[in-house]
Amino acid sequence: MKLRSILAALTALVMLAGCGGSGGSGGGDGKLTFFSWDNEETMRPVIAKFEEQNPGVKVEFSNAPPVAEYISTLQSRILSGTAADVFVIAAENKTNLINGKHVVDLKDKPFLANVPDFNKTTYSGPDGAVYGLSVASWGAGVLYNQDLLAKVGATSVPKTWDEFLALCKKLKDAGITPYLESVQAMSTPLAAFLGAQNAAAGNQMDSKIFDGSAKFTDYWVEPLTQWSRLWQEGLVTRSVTGLTGDQVRTEFSNGRTAMIVAGPWDVPGVRKEAPKLKIAMAPIPGIAGGKPYLAGAASPGYAINAKAKNKEAAEKFLAFLDTPEAMALYQKATGAITVTKDFQPQLDEALTPIVSDVRAGNVYLPQIAWKRAEDILNVEATAQLQLLVQGKATPEQVAAALDTKLASTS
């Protein structure tokens, strides 16, 4: 009898746990479920303000860190019918969500009028529909420790990749770790090299690769070759494949590294950890006569689940996320370069060299530009880039592997 009682109690606990943490779809009872890749510290103030203004709605929040864990968790929830009413649509999963008809068309919603065409186009479908409310854009470049650069006589940032590598060597010879980047996702310098090349080619690079008139090997080999010089020339340790983005930023904040790749989201953390550090961000230096360029994209958007149980509250929530009040809370927490027309973000002065290009959409990210199978290709690209850094693959082999992977998805 005692055992039966214990089993009944355990069963009840499991059921309660399943209801509280699943992020499953809400009902029409005033509950709105929301699954994000921003953490609770970032989103809780925004949610609290929404709930204050909408006392009949209670938001049930869950999150997973970007990118791979978020994508896989969302996919599992969609397949099991437990996806939230509102979730984040990103570069890496937009095609699957749109083609699978898992997200609602927002093109006629008034709140979309407040965002630029660049952001709407990023999450649009072939029929002119728009499936994500993207309220910010980002650009990633090199974040410089100006004091460490001054120690080797550098008074300005490099404009070309050759100049950048020469600066790396000068810093290394002075006993300073010149540069770090995490290789657990798409490389920022590589994306910038490709972006500059794509712009010079009339933005046709990815269209040609995906319509079969060109291959990755036609465009990627030289950018890969230039990027891999960091390791081929012994300027950066090959052990960076084990570093996370947070670890890279910590090395920079502690004054142990002169240059890192970074986005706007890194700057608040650096300021908090090292308020006296003199820093500046600049685009990735250009290769082969190309101009400096930024990796980047329209930020992930907020999408409404096509099977949302509380679509009315979901639309209210998206409309709120678009307001200056919500923007102020989100921007304060993230330092994001927001793009809504009725809110002027207060940005760190270190971002000044990149802001105009970011807002103009002069940024590039392969996963955004790819026409299909972007999640599969992104996983393959990350794995291949790690092999390249480790000296286990050549630029030609990496590009060929992407061609093979793309062919396998046809």
Coordinates of N, CA, C and O in Angstrom, one line a residue, residues 46 76 280 293 311 339-340 344 392 396:
V46 N 11.3 42.3 -20.1 CA 10.3 42.5 -21.3 C 9.0 41.9 -21.0 O 7.9 42.4 -21.2
S76 N 12.3 19.4 -32.0 CA 11.7 18.3 -31.3 C 10.3 18.7 -30.8 O 9.3 17.9 -30.8
A280 N 37.7 49.3 -29.5 CA 37.0 49.7 -30.7 C 36.7 48.5 -31.6 O 37.5 47.6 -31.7
Y293 N 34.7 44.2 -44.5 CA 33.3 43.8 -44.6 C 32.9 43.3 -43.2 O 33.8 42.9 -42.4
K311 N -3.4 32.5 -30.2 CA -2.9 33.4 -31.3 C -3.2 34.8 -31.0 O -2.5 35.7 -31.4
V339 N 16.5 48.3 -34.9 CA 16.3 48.9 -36.2 C 14.8 49.5 -36.3 O 14.5 50.0 -37.4
T340 N 14.0 49.3 -35.3 CA 12.6 49.8 -35.4 C 12.7 51.4 -35.6 O 13.5 52.0 -35.0
Q344 N 15.3 55.0 -31.0 CA 16.8 55.3 -31.2 C 17.6 54.6 -30.2 O 17.6 55.1 -29.0
K392 N 43.7 19.2 -40.5 CA 43.3 17.9 -41.0 C 42.5 17.9 -42.3 O 42.1 16.9 -42.8
E396 N 40.5 23.3 -50.1 CA 39.9 22.6 -51.3 C 38.9 21.5 -50.8 O 37.8 21.3 -51.3

